[in-house]
PDB file of C-alpha atoms in Angstrom:
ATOM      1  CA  UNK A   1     -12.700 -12.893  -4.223  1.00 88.00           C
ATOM      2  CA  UNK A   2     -10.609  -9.406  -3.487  1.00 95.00           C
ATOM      3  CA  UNK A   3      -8.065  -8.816  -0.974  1.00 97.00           C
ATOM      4  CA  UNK A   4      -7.385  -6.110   0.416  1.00 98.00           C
ATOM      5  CA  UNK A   5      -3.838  -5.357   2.082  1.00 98.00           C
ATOM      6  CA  UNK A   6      -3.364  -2.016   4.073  1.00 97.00           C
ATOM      7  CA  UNK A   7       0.050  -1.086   3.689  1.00 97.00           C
ATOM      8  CA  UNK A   8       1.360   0.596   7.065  1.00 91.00           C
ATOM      9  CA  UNK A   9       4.292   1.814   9.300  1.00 86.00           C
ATOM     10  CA  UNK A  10       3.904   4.715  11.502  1.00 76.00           C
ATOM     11  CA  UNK A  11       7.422   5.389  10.717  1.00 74.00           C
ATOM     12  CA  UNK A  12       7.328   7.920   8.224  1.00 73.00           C
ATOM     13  CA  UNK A  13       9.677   8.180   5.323  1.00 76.00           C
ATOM     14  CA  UNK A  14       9.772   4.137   5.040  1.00 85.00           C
ATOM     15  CA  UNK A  15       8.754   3.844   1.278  1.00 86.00           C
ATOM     16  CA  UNK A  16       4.945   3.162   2.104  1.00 92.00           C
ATOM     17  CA  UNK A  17       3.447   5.116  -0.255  1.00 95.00           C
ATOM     18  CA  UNK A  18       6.329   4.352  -2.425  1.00 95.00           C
ATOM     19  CA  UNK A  19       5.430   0.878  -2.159  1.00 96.00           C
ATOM     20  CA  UNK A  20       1.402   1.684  -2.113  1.00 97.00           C
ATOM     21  CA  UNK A  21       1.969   3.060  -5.707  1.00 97.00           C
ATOM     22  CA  UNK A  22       3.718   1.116  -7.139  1.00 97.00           C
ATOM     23  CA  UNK A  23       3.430  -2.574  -5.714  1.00 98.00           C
ATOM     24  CA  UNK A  24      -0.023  -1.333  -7.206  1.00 98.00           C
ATOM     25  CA  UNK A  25       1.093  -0.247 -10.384  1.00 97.00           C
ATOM     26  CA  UNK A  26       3.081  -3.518 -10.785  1.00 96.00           C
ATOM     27  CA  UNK A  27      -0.176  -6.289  -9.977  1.00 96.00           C
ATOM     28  CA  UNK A  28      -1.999  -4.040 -12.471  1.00 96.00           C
ATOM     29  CA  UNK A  29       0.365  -4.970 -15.303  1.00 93.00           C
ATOM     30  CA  UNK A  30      -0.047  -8.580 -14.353  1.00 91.00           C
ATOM     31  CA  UNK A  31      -3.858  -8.332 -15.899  1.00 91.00           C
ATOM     32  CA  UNK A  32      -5.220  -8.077 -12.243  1.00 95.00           C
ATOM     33  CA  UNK A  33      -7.873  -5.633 -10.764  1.00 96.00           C
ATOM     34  CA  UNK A  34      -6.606  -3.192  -8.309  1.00 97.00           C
ATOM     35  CA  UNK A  35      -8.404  -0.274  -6.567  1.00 98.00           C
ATOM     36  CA  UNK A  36      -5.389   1.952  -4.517  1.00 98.00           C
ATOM     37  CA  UNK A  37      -7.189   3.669  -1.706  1.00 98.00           C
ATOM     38  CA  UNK A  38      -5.158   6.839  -0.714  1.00 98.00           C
ATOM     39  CA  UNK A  39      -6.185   7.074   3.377  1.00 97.00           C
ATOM     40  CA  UNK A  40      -3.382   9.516   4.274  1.00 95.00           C
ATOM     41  CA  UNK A  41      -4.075  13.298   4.786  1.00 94.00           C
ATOM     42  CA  UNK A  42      -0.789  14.076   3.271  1.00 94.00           C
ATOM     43  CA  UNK A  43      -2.018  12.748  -0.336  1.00 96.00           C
ATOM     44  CA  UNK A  44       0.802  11.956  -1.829  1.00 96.00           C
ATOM     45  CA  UNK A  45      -0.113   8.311  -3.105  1.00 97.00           C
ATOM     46  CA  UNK A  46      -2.860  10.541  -5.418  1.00 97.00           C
ATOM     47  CA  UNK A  47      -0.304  13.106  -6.336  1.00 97.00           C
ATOM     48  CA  UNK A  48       2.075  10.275  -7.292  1.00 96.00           C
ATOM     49  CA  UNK A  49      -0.049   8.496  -9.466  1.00 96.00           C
ATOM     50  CA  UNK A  50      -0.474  11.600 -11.459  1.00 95.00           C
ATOM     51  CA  UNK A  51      -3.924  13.284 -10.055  1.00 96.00           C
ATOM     52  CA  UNK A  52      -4.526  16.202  -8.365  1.00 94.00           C
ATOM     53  CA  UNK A  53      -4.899  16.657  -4.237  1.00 93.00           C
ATOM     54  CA  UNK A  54      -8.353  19.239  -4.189  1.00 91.00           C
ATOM     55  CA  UNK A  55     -11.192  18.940  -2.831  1.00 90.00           C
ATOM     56  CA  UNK A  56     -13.525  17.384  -5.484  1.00 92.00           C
ATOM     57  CA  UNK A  57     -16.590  16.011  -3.334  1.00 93.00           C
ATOM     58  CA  UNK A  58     -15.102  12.523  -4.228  1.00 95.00           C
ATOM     59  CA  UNK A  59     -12.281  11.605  -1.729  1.00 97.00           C
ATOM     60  CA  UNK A  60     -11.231   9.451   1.026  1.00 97.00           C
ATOM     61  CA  UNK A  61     -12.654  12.552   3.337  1.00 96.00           C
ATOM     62  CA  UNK A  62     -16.367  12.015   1.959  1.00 96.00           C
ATOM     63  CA  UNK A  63     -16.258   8.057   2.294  1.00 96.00           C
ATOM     64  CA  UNK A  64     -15.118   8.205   5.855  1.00 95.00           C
ATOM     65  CA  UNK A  65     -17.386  11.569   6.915  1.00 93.00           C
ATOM     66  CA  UNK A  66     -20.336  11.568   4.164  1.00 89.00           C
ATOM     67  CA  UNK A  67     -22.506   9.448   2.715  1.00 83.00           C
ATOM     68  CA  UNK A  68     -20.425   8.767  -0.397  1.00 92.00           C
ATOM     69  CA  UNK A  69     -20.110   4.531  -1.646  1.00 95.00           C
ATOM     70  CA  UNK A  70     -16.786   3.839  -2.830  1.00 97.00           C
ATOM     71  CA  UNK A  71     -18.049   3.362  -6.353  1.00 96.00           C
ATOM     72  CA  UNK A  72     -18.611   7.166  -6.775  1.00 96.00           C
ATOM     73  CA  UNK A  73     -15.211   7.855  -5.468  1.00 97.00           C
ATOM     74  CA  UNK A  74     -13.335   6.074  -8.463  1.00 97.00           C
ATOM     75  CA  UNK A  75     -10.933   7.596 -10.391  1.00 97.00           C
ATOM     76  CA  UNK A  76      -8.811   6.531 -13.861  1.00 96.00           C
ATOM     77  CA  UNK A  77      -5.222   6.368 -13.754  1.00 96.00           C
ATOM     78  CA  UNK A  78      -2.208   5.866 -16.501  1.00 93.00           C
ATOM     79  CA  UNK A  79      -2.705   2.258 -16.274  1.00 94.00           C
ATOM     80  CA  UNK A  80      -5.810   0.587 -17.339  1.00 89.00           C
ATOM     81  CA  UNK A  81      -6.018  -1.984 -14.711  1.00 94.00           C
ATOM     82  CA  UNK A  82      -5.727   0.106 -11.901  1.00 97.00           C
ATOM     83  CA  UNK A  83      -8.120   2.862 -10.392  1.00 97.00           C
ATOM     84  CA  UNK A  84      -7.728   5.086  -6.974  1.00 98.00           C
ATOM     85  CA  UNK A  85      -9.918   6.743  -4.290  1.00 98.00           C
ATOM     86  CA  UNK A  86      -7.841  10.038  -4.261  1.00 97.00           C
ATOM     87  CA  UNK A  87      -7.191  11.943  -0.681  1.00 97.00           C
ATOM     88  CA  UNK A  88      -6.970  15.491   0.434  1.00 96.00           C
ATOM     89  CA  UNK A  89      -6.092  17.791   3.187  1.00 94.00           C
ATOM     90  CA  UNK A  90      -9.636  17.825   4.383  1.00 94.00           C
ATOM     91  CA  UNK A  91      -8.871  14.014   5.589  1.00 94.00           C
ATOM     92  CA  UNK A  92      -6.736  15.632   8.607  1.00 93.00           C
ATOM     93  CA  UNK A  93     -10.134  16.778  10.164  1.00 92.00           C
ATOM     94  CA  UNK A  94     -11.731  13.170   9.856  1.00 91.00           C
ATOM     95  CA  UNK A  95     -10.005  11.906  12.767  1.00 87.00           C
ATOM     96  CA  UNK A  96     -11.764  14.544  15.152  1.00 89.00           C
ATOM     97  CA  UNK A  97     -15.088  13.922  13.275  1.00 93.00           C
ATOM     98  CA  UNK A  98     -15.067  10.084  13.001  1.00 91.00           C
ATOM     99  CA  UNK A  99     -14.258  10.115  17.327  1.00 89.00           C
ATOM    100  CA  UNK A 100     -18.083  10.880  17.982  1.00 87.00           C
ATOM    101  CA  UNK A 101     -19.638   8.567  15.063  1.00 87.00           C
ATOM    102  CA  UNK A 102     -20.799   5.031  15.899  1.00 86.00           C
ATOM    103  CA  UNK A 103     -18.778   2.101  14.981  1.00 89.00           C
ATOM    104  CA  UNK A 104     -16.247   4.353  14.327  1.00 93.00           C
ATOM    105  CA  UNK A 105     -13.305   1.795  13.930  1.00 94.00           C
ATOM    106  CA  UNK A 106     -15.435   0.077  11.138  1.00 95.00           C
ATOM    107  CA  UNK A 107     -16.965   2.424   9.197  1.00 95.00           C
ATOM    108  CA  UNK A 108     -14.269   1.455   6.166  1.00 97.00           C
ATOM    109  CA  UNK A 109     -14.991  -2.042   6.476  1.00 97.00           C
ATOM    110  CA  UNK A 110     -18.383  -1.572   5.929  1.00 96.00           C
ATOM    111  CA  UNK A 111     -18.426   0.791   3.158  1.00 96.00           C
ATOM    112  CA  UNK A 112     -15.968  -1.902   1.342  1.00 97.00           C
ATOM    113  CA  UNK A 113     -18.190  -4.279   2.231  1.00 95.00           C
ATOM    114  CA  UNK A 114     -21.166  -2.880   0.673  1.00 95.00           C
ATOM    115  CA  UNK A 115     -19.384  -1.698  -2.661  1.00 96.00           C
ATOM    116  CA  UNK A 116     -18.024  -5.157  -3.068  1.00 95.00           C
ATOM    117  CA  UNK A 117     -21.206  -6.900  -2.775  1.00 93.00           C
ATOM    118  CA  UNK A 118     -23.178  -4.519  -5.264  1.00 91.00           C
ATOM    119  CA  UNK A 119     -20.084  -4.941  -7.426  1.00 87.00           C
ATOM    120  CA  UNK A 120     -19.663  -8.396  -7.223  1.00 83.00           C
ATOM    121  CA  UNK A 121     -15.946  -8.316  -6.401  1.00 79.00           C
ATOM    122  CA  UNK A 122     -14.946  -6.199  -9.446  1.00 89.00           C
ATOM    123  CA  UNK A 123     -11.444  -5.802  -7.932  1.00 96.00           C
ATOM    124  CA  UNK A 124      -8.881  -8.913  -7.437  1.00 96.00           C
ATOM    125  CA  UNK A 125      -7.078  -6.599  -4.962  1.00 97.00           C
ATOM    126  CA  UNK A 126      -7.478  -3.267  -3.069  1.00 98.00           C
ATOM    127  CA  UNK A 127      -4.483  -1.775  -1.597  1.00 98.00           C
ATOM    128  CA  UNK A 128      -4.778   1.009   0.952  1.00 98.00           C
ATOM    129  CA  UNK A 129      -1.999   3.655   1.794  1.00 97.00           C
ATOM    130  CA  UNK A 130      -2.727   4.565   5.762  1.00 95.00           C
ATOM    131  CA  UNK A 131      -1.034   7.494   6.915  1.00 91.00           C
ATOM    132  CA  UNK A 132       1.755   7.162   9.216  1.00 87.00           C
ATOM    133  CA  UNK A 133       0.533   7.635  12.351  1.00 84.00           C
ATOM    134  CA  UNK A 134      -1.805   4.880  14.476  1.00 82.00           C
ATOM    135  CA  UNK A 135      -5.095   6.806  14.544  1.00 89.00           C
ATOM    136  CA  UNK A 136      -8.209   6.064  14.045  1.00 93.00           C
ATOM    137  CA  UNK A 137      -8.042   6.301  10.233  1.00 95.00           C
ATOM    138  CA  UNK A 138      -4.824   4.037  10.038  1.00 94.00           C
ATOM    139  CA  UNK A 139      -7.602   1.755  12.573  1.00 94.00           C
ATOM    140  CA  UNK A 140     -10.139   1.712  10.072  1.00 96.00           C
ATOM    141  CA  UNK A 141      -7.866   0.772   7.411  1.00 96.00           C
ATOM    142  CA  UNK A 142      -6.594  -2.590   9.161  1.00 96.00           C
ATOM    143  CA  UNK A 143      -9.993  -3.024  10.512  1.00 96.00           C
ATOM    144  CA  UNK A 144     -10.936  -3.603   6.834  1.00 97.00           C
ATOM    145  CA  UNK A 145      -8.063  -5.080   5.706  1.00 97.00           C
ATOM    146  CA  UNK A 146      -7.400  -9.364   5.317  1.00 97.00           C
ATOM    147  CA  UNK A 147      -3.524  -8.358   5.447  1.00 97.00           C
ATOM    148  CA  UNK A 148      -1.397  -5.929   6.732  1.00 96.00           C
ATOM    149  CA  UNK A 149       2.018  -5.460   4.318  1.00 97.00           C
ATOM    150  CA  UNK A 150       4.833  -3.228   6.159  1.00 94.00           C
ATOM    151  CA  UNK A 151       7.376  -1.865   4.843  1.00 94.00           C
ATOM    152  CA  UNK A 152      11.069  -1.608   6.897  1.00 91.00           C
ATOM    153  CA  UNK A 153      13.637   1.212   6.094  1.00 87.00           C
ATOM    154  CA  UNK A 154      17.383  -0.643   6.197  1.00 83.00           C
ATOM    155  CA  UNK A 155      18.030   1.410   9.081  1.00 80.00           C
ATOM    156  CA  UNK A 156      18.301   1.583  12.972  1.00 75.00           C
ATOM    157  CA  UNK A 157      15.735   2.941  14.411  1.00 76.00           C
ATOM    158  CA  UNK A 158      13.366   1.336  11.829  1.00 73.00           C
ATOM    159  CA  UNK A 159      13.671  -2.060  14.000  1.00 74.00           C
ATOM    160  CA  UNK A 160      12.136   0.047  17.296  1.00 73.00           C
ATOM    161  CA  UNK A 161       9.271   1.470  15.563  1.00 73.00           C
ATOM    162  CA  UNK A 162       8.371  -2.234  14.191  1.00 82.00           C
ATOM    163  CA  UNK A 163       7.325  -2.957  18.384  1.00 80.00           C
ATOM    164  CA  UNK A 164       4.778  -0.108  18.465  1.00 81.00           C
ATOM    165  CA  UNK A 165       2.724  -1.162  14.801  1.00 84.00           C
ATOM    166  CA  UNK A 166       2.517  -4.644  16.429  1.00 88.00           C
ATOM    167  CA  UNK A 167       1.093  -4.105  19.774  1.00 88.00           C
ATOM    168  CA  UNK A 168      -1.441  -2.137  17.050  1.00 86.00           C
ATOM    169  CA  UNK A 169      -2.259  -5.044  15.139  1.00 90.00           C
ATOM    170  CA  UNK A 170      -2.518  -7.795  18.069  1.00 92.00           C
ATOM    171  CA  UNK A 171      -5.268  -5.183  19.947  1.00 91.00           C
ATOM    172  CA  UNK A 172      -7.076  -4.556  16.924  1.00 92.00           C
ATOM    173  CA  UNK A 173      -7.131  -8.628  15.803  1.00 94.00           C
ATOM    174  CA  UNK A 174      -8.486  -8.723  19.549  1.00 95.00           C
ATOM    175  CA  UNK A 175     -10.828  -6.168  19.094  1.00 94.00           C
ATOM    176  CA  UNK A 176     -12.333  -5.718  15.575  1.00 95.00           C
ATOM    177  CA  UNK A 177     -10.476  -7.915  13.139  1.00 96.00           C
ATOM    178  CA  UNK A 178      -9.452 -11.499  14.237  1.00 95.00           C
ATOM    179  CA  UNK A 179      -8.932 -12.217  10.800  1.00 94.00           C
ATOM    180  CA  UNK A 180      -5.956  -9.454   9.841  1.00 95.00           C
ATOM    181  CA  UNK A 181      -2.937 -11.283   8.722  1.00 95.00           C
ATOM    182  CA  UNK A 182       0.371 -10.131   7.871  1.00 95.00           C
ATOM    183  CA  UNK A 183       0.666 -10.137   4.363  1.00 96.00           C
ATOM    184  CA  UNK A 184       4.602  -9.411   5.067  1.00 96.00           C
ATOM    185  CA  UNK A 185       7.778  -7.342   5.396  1.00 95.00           C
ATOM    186  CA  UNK A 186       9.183  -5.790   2.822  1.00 96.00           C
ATOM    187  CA  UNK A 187      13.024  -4.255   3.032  1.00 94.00           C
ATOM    188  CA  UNK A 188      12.912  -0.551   1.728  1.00 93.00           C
ATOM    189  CA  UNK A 189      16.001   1.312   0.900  1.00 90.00           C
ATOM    190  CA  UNK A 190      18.598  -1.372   0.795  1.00 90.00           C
ATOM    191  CA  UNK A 191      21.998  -0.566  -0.038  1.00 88.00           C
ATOM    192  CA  UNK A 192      24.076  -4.114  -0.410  1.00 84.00           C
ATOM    193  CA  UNK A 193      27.286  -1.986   0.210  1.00 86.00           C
ATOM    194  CA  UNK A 194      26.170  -0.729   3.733  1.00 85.00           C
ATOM    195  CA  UNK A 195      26.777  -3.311   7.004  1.00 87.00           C
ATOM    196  CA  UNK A 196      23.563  -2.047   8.715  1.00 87.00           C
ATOM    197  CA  UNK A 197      21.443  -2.905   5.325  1.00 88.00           C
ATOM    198  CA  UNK A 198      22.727  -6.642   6.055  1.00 91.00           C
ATOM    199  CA  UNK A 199      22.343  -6.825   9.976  1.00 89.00           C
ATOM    200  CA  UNK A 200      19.016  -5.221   9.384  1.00 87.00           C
ATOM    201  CA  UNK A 201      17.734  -8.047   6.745  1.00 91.00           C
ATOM    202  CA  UNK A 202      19.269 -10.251   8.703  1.00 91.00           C
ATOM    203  CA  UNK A 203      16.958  -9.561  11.700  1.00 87.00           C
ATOM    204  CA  UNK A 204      13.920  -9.455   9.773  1.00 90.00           C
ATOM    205  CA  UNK A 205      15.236 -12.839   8.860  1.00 92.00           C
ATOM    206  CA  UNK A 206      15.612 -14.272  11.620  1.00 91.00           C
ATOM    207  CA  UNK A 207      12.686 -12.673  13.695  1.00 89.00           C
ATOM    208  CA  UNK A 208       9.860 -13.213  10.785  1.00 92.00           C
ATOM    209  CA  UNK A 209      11.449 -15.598   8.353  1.00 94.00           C
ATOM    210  CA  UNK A 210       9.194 -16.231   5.202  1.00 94.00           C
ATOM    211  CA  UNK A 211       7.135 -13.297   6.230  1.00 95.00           C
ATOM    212  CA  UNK A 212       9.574 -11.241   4.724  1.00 96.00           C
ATOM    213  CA  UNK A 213       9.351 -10.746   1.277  1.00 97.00           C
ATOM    214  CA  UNK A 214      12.652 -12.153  -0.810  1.00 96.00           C
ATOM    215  CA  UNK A 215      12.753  -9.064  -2.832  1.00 96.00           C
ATOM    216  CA  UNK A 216      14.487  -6.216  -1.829  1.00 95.00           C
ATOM    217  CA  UNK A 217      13.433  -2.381  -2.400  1.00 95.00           C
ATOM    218  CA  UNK A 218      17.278  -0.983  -3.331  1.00 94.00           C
ATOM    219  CA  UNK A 219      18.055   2.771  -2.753  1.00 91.00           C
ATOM    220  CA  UNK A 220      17.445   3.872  -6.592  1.00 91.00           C
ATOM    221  CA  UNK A 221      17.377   7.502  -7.742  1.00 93.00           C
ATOM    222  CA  UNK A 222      14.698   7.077 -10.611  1.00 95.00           C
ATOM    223  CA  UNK A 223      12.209   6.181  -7.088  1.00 94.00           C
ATOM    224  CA  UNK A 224      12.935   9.409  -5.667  1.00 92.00           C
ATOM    225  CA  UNK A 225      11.977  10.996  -8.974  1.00 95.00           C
ATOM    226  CA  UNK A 226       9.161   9.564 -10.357  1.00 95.00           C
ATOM    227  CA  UNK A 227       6.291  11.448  -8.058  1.00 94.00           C
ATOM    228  CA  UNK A 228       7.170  14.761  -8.878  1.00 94.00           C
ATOM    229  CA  UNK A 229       6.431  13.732 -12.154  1.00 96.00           C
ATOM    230  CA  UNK A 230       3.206  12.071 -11.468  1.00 96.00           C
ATOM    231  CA  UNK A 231       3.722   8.561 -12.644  1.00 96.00           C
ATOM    232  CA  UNK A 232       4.757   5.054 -11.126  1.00 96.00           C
ATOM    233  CA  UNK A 233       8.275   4.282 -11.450  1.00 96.00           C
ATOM    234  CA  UNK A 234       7.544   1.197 -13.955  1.00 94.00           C
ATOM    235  CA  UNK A 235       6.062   4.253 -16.349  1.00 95.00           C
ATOM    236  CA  UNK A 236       8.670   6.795 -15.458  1.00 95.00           C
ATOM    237  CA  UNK A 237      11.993   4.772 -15.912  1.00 94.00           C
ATOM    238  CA  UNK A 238      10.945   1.129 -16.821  1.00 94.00           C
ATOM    239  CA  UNK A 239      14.290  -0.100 -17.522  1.00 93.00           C
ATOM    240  CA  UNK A 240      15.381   1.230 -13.832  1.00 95.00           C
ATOM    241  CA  UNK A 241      16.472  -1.428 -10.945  1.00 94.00           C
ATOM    242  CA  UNK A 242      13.303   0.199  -9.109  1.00 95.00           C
ATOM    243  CA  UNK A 243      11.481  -0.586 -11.575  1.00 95.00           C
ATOM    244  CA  UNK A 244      12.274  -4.214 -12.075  1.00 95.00           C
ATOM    245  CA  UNK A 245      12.185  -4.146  -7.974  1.00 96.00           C
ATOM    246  CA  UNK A 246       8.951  -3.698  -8.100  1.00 96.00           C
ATOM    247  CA  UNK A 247       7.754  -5.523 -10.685  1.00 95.00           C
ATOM    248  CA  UNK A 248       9.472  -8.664  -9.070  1.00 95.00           C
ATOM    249  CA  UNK A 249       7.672  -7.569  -5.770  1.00 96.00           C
ATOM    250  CA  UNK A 250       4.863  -7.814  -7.784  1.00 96.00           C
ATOM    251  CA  UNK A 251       5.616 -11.204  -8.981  1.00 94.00           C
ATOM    252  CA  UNK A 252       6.256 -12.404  -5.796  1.00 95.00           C
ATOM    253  CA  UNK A 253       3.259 -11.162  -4.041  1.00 96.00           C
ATOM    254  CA  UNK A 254       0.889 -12.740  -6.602  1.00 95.00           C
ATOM    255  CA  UNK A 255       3.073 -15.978  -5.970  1.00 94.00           C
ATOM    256  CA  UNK A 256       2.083 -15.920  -2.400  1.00 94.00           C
ATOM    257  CA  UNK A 257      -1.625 -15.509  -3.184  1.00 93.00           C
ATOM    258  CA  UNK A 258      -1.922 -18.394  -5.601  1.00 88.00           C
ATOM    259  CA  UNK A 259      -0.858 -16.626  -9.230  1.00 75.00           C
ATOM    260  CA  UNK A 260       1.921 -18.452 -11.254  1.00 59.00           C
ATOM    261  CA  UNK A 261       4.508 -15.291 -11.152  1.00 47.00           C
ATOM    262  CA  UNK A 262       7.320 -17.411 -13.075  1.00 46.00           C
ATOM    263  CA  UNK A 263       9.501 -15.488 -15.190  1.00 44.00           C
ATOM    264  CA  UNK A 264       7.214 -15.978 -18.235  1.00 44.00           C
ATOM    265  CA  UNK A 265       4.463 -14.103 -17.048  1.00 50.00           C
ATOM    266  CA  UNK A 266       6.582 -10.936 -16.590  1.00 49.00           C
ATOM    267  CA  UNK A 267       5.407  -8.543 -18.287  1.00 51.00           C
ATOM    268  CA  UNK A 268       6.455  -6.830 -21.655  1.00 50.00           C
ATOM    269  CA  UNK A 269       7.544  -3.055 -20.766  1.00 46.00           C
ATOM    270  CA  UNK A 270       6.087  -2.245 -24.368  1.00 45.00           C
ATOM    271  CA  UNK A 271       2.902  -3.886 -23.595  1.00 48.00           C
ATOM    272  CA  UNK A 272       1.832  -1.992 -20.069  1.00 49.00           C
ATOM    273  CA  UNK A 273      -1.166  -0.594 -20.773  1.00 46.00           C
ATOM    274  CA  UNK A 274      -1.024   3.576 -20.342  1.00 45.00           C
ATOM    275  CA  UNK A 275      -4.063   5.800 -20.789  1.00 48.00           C
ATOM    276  CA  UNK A 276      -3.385   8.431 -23.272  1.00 39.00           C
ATOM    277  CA  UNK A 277      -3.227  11.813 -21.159  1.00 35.00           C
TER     278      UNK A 277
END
């Protein structure tokens, strides 16, 4: 059966795409199925995974606005497991167009819903990027979602922000999806050497307990790098500490959703399977 987990803070510059990208990049290694659904206007989960932002007829924009199914929105990436709905600039406008259409907050859900059943489940996960904002796109995306996974900057104001995203999620679990979860918290940006990066994960600690994830997301260079060259950080530096961040993320995330993640089924660098370009 697929999951899918919307990945969301309307804090921006948290590591949510970052994590969209390559959380996604790192389950696809494992062998599973993922579909990445880029849902923010700025685009930059589809220009980090190596594709162009234009306007092809085949976005995010057209699923939301047009008639388009999901399944003629797929698009290849570098790695053979994993596929993405690409976004564009156009997807600013949806929120004006989607406030007049009816069922507006669901109109995701249900075009997952349909693709999945004519598909028979041909994903084991979708992971959507939402923008970072709490509009009616970032609505539709946890509408649709069975878990919500956000990501927390080790810093202060990241704590406040946290209030606003859950008041989100307990009206729309009131509303339009009892069923949305927290898939959990994941610490972005940590720097050991810094007291606030400690007080911080201690808070999440104490606040949320298991529901934040054991691994950590350290401040690493090779991160900051790898989208302008178009490629997850596993592919762009595999031997990097992001890298092996986020393939334990990975680990550990499959762990929590019944997949033996021991240290023997990490994968092989040298056996990640890359498209040829």
């Amino acid at each position: 059966m697929t999951k899918i987990i919307s990945i969301s803070n309307q804090k921006g510059g948290v590591g949510k795409t970052t994590t969209a990208i390559n959380l996604s990049a790192a389950v696809a290694t494992y062998g599973k199925k993922v579909l990445l659904i880029d849902a923010d206007p700025q685009a930059n989960a589809t220009s980090g995974i190596g594709l162009e932002t234009v306007s092809d007829g085949n976005s995010t924009y057209e699923i939301f606005i047009s008639g388009k199914k999901v399944s003629e929105c797929l698009k290849d990436t570098q790695i053979g497991n994993l596929k993405i709905i690409t976004s564009n600039i156009n997807l600013v406008a949806a929120e004006l167009e989607l406030v007049d259409l009816p069922s507006r907050e669901s109109i995701l859900k249900n075009k997952l819903r349909e693709f999945l059943t004519e598909s028979g489940g041909s994903f084991d996960y979708i992971i959507i990027d939402c923008p970072p904002s709490l509009g009616l796109i970032t609505v539709n995306a946890l509408t649709a979602a069975d878990s919500l996974l956000i990501p927390v900057q080790c810093e202060y104001y990241a704590l406040e922000g946290l209030s606003q995203l859950l008041n989100t999620i307990k009206n729309v679990k009131n509303i339009f999806n009892p069923e949305l979860n927290i898939e959990g918290y994941l610490l972005t940006m940590f720097d050991s050497r810094l007291k606030l990066s400690n007080q911080i994960e201690s808070e999440l600690r104490k606040f949320f307990g298991e529901k934040v994830f054991e691994t950590k997301i350290f401040r690493n260079v090779k991160i900051g790098e790898a989208p302008s060259y178009g490629k997850p950080i596993i592919i762009y530096e595999p031997t990097s500490t992001g890298a092996m961040n986020y393939l334990d993320l990975g680990r550990e995330f499959l762990a929590r959703n019944g997949f033996d993640g021991g240290e023997k089924n990490l994968p092989d660098i040298s056996e990640i399977k890359i498209k040829e370009s």
